[in-house]
Amino acid sequence: MLARAIAAGGSTIRDYRTPDGVEGGFQNAFSVYGKAGEPCPACGGTLVSVKVAGRTSTFCPRCQK
Ligand SMILES: [Zn+2]
């Protein structure tokens, strides 16, 4: 059962823990990374991408605090 869960979610979990210095609300941005212009899975708002410290972050302007 556990092995099954790992097989199913392993890569997702790894994506979640990228060594990006992500903190707090920016965790949210990670689930929508690379999806700028698409609707937010949480609130339906349009996702936007911004460049932060040389890298692009995608986030929802409504959910983002
Ligand atoms: Zn949202």
CSV table of N, CA, C and O and ligand atoms in Angstrom, one decimal:
chain,number,residue,atom,x,y,z
A,1,MET,N,0.8,-1.2,0.0
A,1,MET,CA,0.0,0.0,0.0
A,1,MET,C,0.9,1.2,0.0
A,1,MET,O,0.7,2.2,-0.8
A,2,LEU,N,1.8,1.2,0.9
A,2,LEU,CA,2.7,2.4,0.9
A,2,LEU,C,3.5,2.5,-0.4
A,2,LEU,O,3.6,3.6,-0.9
A,3,ALA,N,4.0,1.4,-0.9
A,3,ALA,CA,4.8,1.4,-2.1
A,3,ALA,C,4.0,1.9,-3.2
A,3,ALA,O,4.4,2.6,-4.1
A,4,ARG,N,2.7,1.6,-3.2
A,4,ARG,CA,1.8,2.0,-4.2
A,4,ARG,C,1.6,3.5,-4.2
A,4,ARG,O,1.6,4.2,-5.2
A,5,ALA,N,1.5,4.0,-3.0
A,5,ALA,CA,1.4,5.5,-2.8
A,5,ALA,C,2.6,6.2,-3.3
A,5,ALA,O,2.5,7.2,-4.0
A,6,ILE,N,3.7,5.6,-3.0
A,6,ILE,CA,5.0,6.3,-3.5
A,6,ILE,C,5.1,6.2,-5.0
A,6,ILE,O,5.4,7.2,-5.6
A,7,ALA,N,4.7,5.1,-5.6
A,7,ALA,CA,4.8,5.0,-7.0
A,7,ALA,C,3.8,6.0,-7.7
A,7,ALA,O,4.1,6.6,-8.7
A,8,ALA,N,2.7,6.2,-7.0
A,8,ALA,CA,1.7,7.1,-7.6
A,8,ALA,C,2.1,8.6,-7.4
A,8,ALA,O,1.9,9.4,-8.3
A,9,GLY,N,2.7,8.9,-6.3
A,9,GLY,CA,2.9,10.3,-5.9
A,9,GLY,C,4.4,10.7,-5.8
A,9,GLY,O,4.7,11.8,-5.5
A,10,GLY,N,5.2,9.8,-6.1
A,10,GLY,CA,6.7,10.1,-5.8
A,10,GLY,C,7.1,11.3,-6.6
A,10,GLY,O,7.7,12.2,-6.0
A,11,SER,N,6.9,11.3,-7.9
A,11,SER,CA,7.4,12.4,-8.7
A,11,SER,C,6.7,13.7,-8.3
A,11,SER,O,7.4,14.7,-8.3
A,12,THR,N,5.5,13.6,-8.0
A,12,THR,CA,4.8,14.8,-7.6
A,12,THR,C,5.4,15.4,-6.3
A,12,THR,O,5.6,16.6,-6.2
A,13,ILE,N,5.6,14.5,-5.4
A,13,ILE,CA,6.2,15.0,-4.1
A,13,ILE,C,7.6,15.6,-4.3
A,13,ILE,O,7.9,16.6,-3.8
A,14,ARG,N,8.4,15.0,-5.2
A,14,ARG,CA,9.7,15.5,-5.5
A,14,ARG,C,9.6,16.9,-6.2
A,14,ARG,O,10.3,17.8,-5.8
A,15,ASP,N,8.6,17.1,-7.0
A,15,ASP,CA,8.4,18.4,-7.6
A,15,ASP,C,8.1,19.4,-6.6
A,15,ASP,O,8.5,20.6,-6.7
A,16,TYR,N,7.4,19.0,-5.6
A,16,TYR,CA,7.0,19.9,-4.5
A,16,TYR,C,8.1,20.4,-3.7
A,16,TYR,O,8.1,21.5,-3.2
A,17,ARG,N,9.1,19.6,-3.7
A,17,ARG,CA,10.3,19.9,-2.8
A,17,ARG,C,11.5,20.4,-3.6
A,17,ARG,O,12.6,20.0,-3.3
A,18,THR,N,11.2,21.1,-4.7
A,18,THR,CA,12.3,21.6,-5.5
A,18,THR,C,13.2,22.5,-4.6
A,18,THR,O,12.7,23.2,-3.8
A,19,PRO,N,14.5,22.4,-4.9
A,19,PRO,CA,15.5,23.3,-4.1
A,19,PRO,C,15.4,24.7,-4.6
A,19,PRO,O,16.4,25.2,-5.1
A,20,ASP,N,14.3,25.3,-4.4
A,20,ASP,CA,14.1,26.6,-5.0
A,20,ASP,C,14.0,27.7,-4.0
A,20,ASP,O,13.8,28.9,-4.4
A,21,GLY,N,14.1,27.4,-2.8
A,21,GLY,CA,14.0,28.4,-1.8
A,21,GLY,C,12.5,28.9,-1.7
A,21,GLY,O,12.2,30.0,-1.2
A,22,VAL,N,11.7,28.0,-2.1
A,22,VAL,CA,10.2,28.3,-2.0
A,22,VAL,C,9.7,28.3,-0.6
A,22,VAL,O,10.0,27.4,0.1
A,23,GLU,N,8.9,29.3,-0.3
A,23,GLU,CA,8.4,29.3,1.1
A,23,GLU,C,7.0,29.8,1.2
A,23,GLU,O,6.6,30.5,0.3
A,24,GLY,N,6.3,29.4,2.2
A,24,GLY,CA,5.0,30.0,2.4
A,24,GLY,C,4.0,29.8,1.3
A,24,GLY,O,3.9,28.7,0.7
A,25,GLY,N,3.4,30.9,0.9
A,25,GLY,CA,2.4,30.9,-0.2
A,25,GLY,C,3.0,30.4,-1.5
A,25,GLY,O,2.2,30.0,-2.4
A,26,PHE,N,4.2,30.5,-1.7
A,26,PHE,CA,4.8,30.1,-3.0
A,26,PHE,C,4.7,28.6,-3.2
A,26,PHE,O,4.9,28.2,-4.3
A,27,GLN,N,4.4,27.9,-2.2
A,27,GLN,CA,4.2,26.4,-2.5
A,27,GLN,C,3.0,26.3,-3.4
A,27,GLN,O,3.0,25.4,-4.3
A,28,ASN,N,2.1,27.2,-3.3
A,28,ASN,CA,0.9,27.2,-4.2
A,28,ASN,C,1.4,27.4,-5.7
A,28,ASN,O,0.9,26.7,-6.6
A,29,ALA,N,2.4,28.2,-5.8
A,29,ALA,CA,2.8,28.5,-7.2
A,29,ALA,C,3.4,27.2,-7.8
A,29,ALA,O,3.3,27.1,-9.1
A,30,PHE,N,3.9,26.3,-7.0
A,30,PHE,CA,4.5,25.2,-7.6
A,30,PHE,C,3.5,24.2,-8.3
A,30,PHE,O,3.8,23.6,-9.3
A,31,SER,N,2.3,24.2,-7.7
A,31,SER,CA,1.4,23.2,-8.3
A,31,SER,C,0.9,23.8,-9.7
A,31,SER,O,0.3,23.1,-10.5
A,32,VAL,N,1.1,25.1,-9.9
A,32,VAL,CA,0.7,25.6,-11.2
A,32,VAL,C,1.8,26.1,-12.1
A,32,VAL,O,1.7,26.8,-13.0
A,33,TYR,N,3.0,25.6,-11.7
A,33,TYR,CA,4.2,26.0,-12.4
A,33,TYR,C,4.1,25.8,-13.9
A,33,TYR,O,3.7,24.7,-14.3
A,34,GLY,N,4.4,26.8,-14.7
A,34,GLY,CA,4.4,26.6,-16.1
A,34,GLY,C,3.0,26.6,-16.7
A,34,GLY,O,2.8,26.3,-17.9
A,35,LYS,N,2.0,27.1,-15.9
A,35,LYS,CA,0.6,27.1,-16.4
A,35,LYS,C,0.1,28.5,-16.5
A,35,LYS,O,-1.1,28.7,-16.4
A,36,ALA,N,0.9,29.4,-16.8
A,36,ALA,CA,0.5,30.8,-16.9
A,36,ALA,C,-0.6,30.9,-18.0
A,36,ALA,O,-0.5,30.3,-19.0
A,37,GLY,N,-1.6,31.7,-17.7
A,37,GLY,CA,-2.7,31.8,-18.7
A,37,GLY,C,-3.8,30.8,-18.5
A,37,GLY,O,-4.9,31.0,-19.0
A,38,GLU,N,-3.5,29.8,-17.7
A,38,GLU,CA,-4.6,28.8,-17.5
A,38,GLU,C,-5.3,29.1,-16.2
A,38,GLU,O,-4.8,29.8,-15.4
A,39,PRO,N,-6.5,28.6,-16.0
A,39,PRO,CA,-7.3,28.9,-14.8
A,39,PRO,C,-6.7,28.2,-13.6
A,39,PRO,O,-6.2,27.1,-13.6
A,40,CYS,N,-6.7,29.0,-12.5
A,40,CYS,CA,-6.3,28.5,-11.2
A,40,CYS,C,-7.1,27.3,-10.8
A,40,CYS,O,-8.3,27.4,-10.8
A,41,PRO,N,-6.5,26.2,-10.4
A,41,PRO,CA,-7.3,25.0,-9.9
A,41,PRO,C,-8.0,25.3,-8.7
A,41,PRO,O,-9.0,24.6,-8.3
A,42,ALA,N,-7.6,26.3,-7.9
A,42,ALA,CA,-8.3,26.6,-6.6
A,42,ALA,C,-9.4,27.6,-6.8
A,42,ALA,O,-10.5,27.3,-6.2
A,43,CYS,N,-9.2,28.6,-7.5
A,43,CYS,CA,-10.3,29.7,-7.6
A,43,CYS,C,-10.7,30.0,-9.0
A,43,CYS,O,-11.7,30.7,-9.2
A,44,GLY,N,-10.1,29.5,-10.0
A,44,GLY,CA,-10.5,29.7,-11.4
A,44,GLY,C,-10.0,31.0,-12.0
A,44,GLY,O,-10.2,31.3,-13.1
A,45,GLY,N,-9.2,31.8,-11.2
A,45,GLY,CA,-8.6,33.0,-11.7
A,45,GLY,C,-7.5,32.6,-12.7
A,45,GLY,O,-7.0,31.5,-12.8
A,46,THR,N,-7.1,33.6,-13.5
A,46,THR,CA,-6.1,33.3,-14.5
A,46,THR,C,-4.7,33.4,-13.9
A,46,THR,O,-4.3,34.3,-13.2
A,47,LEU,N,-3.9,32.3,-14.1
A,47,LEU,CA,-2.6,32.3,-13.5
A,47,LEU,C,-1.7,33.2,-14.3
A,47,LEU,O,-1.8,33.3,-15.5
A,48,VAL,N,-0.7,33.8,-13.6
A,48,VAL,CA,0.2,34.7,-14.3
A,48,VAL,C,1.6,34.2,-13.9
A,48,VAL,O,1.8,33.5,-12.9
A,49,SER,N,2.6,34.6,-14.7
A,49,SER,CA,4.0,34.3,-14.4
A,49,SER,C,4.8,35.6,-14.2
A,49,SER,O,4.6,36.5,-14.9
A,50,VAL,N,5.7,35.5,-13.3
A,50,VAL,CA,6.5,36.7,-13.1
A,50,VAL,C,8.0,36.2,-12.9
A,50,VAL,O,8.2,35.0,-12.6
A,51,LYS,N,8.9,37.0,-13.2
A,51,LYS,CA,10.3,36.7,-13.1
A,51,LYS,C,10.8,37.1,-11.7
A,51,LYS,O,10.7,38.3,-11.4
A,52,VAL,N,11.2,36.2,-10.9
A,52,VAL,CA,11.8,36.5,-9.6
A,52,VAL,C,13.2,36.0,-9.5
A,52,VAL,O,13.4,34.8,-9.7
A,53,ALA,N,14.1,36.9,-9.3
A,53,ALA,CA,15.5,36.5,-9.1
A,53,ALA,C,16.0,35.7,-10.3
A,53,ALA,O,16.7,34.7,-10.1
A,54,GLY,N,15.5,36.1,-11.5
A,54,GLY,CA,16.1,35.4,-12.7
A,54,GLY,C,15.3,34.1,-13.1
A,54,GLY,O,15.6,33.6,-14.1
A,55,ARG,N,14.4,33.7,-12.3
A,55,ARG,CA,13.6,32.5,-12.7
A,55,ARG,C,12.1,32.9,-12.7
A,55,ARG,O,11.7,33.8,-12.1
A,56,THR,N,11.4,32.2,-13.5
A,56,THR,CA,10.0,32.5,-13.7
A,56,THR,C,9.1,31.7,-12.7
A,56,THR,O,9.3,30.5,-12.5
A,57,SER,N,8.3,32.4,-12.0
A,57,SER,CA,7.3,31.8,-11.1
A,57,SER,C,5.9,32.0,-11.6
A,57,SER,O,5.6,33.1,-12.1
A,58,THR,N,5.1,31.0,-11.5
A,58,THR,CA,3.7,31.1,-11.9
A,58,THR,C,2.9,31.0,-10.7
A,58,THR,O,3.1,30.2,-9.8
A,59,PHE,N,1.9,32.0,-10.6
A,59,PHE,CA,1.1,32.0,-9.4
A,59,PHE,C,-0.3,32.6,-9.8
A,59,PHE,O,-0.5,33.2,-10.8
A,60,CYS,N,-1.2,32.4,-8.8
A,60,CYS,CA,-2.5,32.9,-9.0
A,60,CYS,C,-2.6,34.2,-8.2
A,60,CYS,O,-2.4,34.3,-7.0
A,61,PRO,N,-2.9,35.3,-8.9
A,61,PRO,CA,-2.9,36.6,-8.2
A,61,PRO,C,-4.0,36.7,-7.2
A,61,PRO,O,-4.0,37.6,-6.3
A,62,ARG,N,-5.0,35.8,-7.2
A,62,ARG,CA,-6.1,35.8,-6.3
A,62,ARG,C,-5.7,35.1,-5.0
A,62,ARG,O,-5.9,35.5,-3.9
A,63,CYS,N,-5.1,33.9,-5.2
A,63,CYS,CA,-4.7,33.1,-4.1
A,63,CYS,C,-3.4,33.6,-3.4
A,63,CYS,O,-3.2,33.4,-2.2
A,64,GLN,N,-2.6,34.2,-4.2
A,64,GLN,CA,-1.3,34.6,-3.7
A,64,GLN,C,-1.5,35.7,-2.7
A,64,GLN,O,-2.2,36.7,-2.9
A,65,LYS,N,-0.9,35.6,-1.5
A,65,LYS,CA,-1.0,36.7,-0.5
A,65,LYS,C,0.0,37.8,-0.7
A,65,LYS,O,1.1,37.4,-0.9
B,1,ZN,ZN,-6.4,31.0,-7.3
